Amino acid sequence: MGLAIILFVLMRIIGGEKGTKSFIALFLNFVIVFMMMLLTVYEKDPIFLTFIACILVSCVNLFYINEVNLKTKTAFVATLMTVFILFILVYGLMEFAKIQGFGEEEVEELSTFSFYIGIDFIKVGISTILLGMIGAVTDTAISIASAMNEIYFHNPLLTKKNLFKSGMTVGKDILGTTTNTLFFAFVGGYLALILWFKDIYYSFETIINSKVFMAEVLSVLCIGIGAILIIPITAWLTSMILTKVEKT
């Protein structure tokens, strides 16, 4: 509670009203994800619930924090397009790689529990990746859309092609920090797992074929692909909408 209060005070002081909205958005996103997990337990379709959760989280992150305007609408559409494309990729990957479920390292700890829970673990794996991606995607989308709106506001004579190039330039600057964030999040979250593999003398070949390790690696790579795809999609969509609005 103390840390939560410190976080709220800092967000309020530095971010003002938008900082307060961002703090409330954290709580709203937690409620959305918690409700999704709760409904999944009651044997509802995880993928359908994930799409609903992604839409709601996007609405909170974009419309609640930044209000409803042209740039947030553009970022919202670009986010949904990216989620759909990544879903197709992840679905094929899950069917091919068979990384869903538990690894053999985890079976001993879970041996007292029943594995017949009535939930498709392929769908759960897809849901995990999509939810892990949605935050990075919405953040990148609104950053690019906002920057392009500002560029076009100060230079309305830009052509669609030049505006798209400007958006891609902004996206390239964001891309480096986003990929590094994903990498260090993986290393920080699974450093104990890597050290555990070392203690039980796993060879390199055994590690890269371990389900528990490769599931996380592929998850990070898929999330990274989503964070990259959102850049050209948002740049293209924003350049098309801004130039069309100006003409009309």
CSV table of N, CA, C and O in Angstrom, one decimal, residues 56-57 89 127 142 160 245 248:
chain,number,residue,atom,x,y,z
A,56,LEU,N,-11.1,-3.9,-24.5
A,56,LEU,CA,-11.3,-3.0,-23.3
A,56,LEU,C,-10.1,-2.4,-22.8
A,56,LEU,O,-10.1,-1.2,-22.4
A,57,VAL,N,-9.0,-3.1,-22.8
A,57,VAL,CA,-7.7,-2.5,-22.3
A,57,VAL,C,-7.3,-1.4,-23.3
A,57,VAL,O,-6.8,-0.4,-22.8
A,89,LEU,N,-0.6,-15.5,-36.6
A,89,LEU,CA,0.8,-16.0,-36.4
A,89,LEU,C,0.9,-16.9,-35.2
A,89,LEU,O,1.5,-18.0,-35.3
A,127,SER,N,-3.7,-16.7,-25.6
A,127,SER,CA,-4.2,-15.6,-24.8
A,127,SER,C,-3.1,-14.9,-24.0
A,127,SER,O,-3.0,-13.7,-23.9
A,142,ILE,N,-0.1,5.0,-29.9
A,142,ILE,CA,-0.4,6.3,-29.5
A,142,ILE,C,0.8,7.3,-29.6
A,142,ILE,O,0.6,8.4,-30.0
A,160,LYS,N,1.2,12.3,-48.4
A,160,LYS,CA,0.9,11.1,-47.7
A,160,LYS,C,2.2,10.3,-47.5
A,160,LYS,O,2.5,9.7,-46.5
A,245,VAL,N,-8.6,13.6,-44.3
A,245,VAL,CA,-9.3,14.6,-43.5
A,245,VAL,C,-9.0,16.0,-44.0
A,245,VAL,O,-9.9,16.9,-44.1
A,248,THR,N,-10.8,16.7,-47.3
A,248,THR,CA,-12.3,16.9,-47.2
A,248,THR,C,-12.6,18.2,-46.4
A,248,THR,O,-13.7,18.8,-46.6
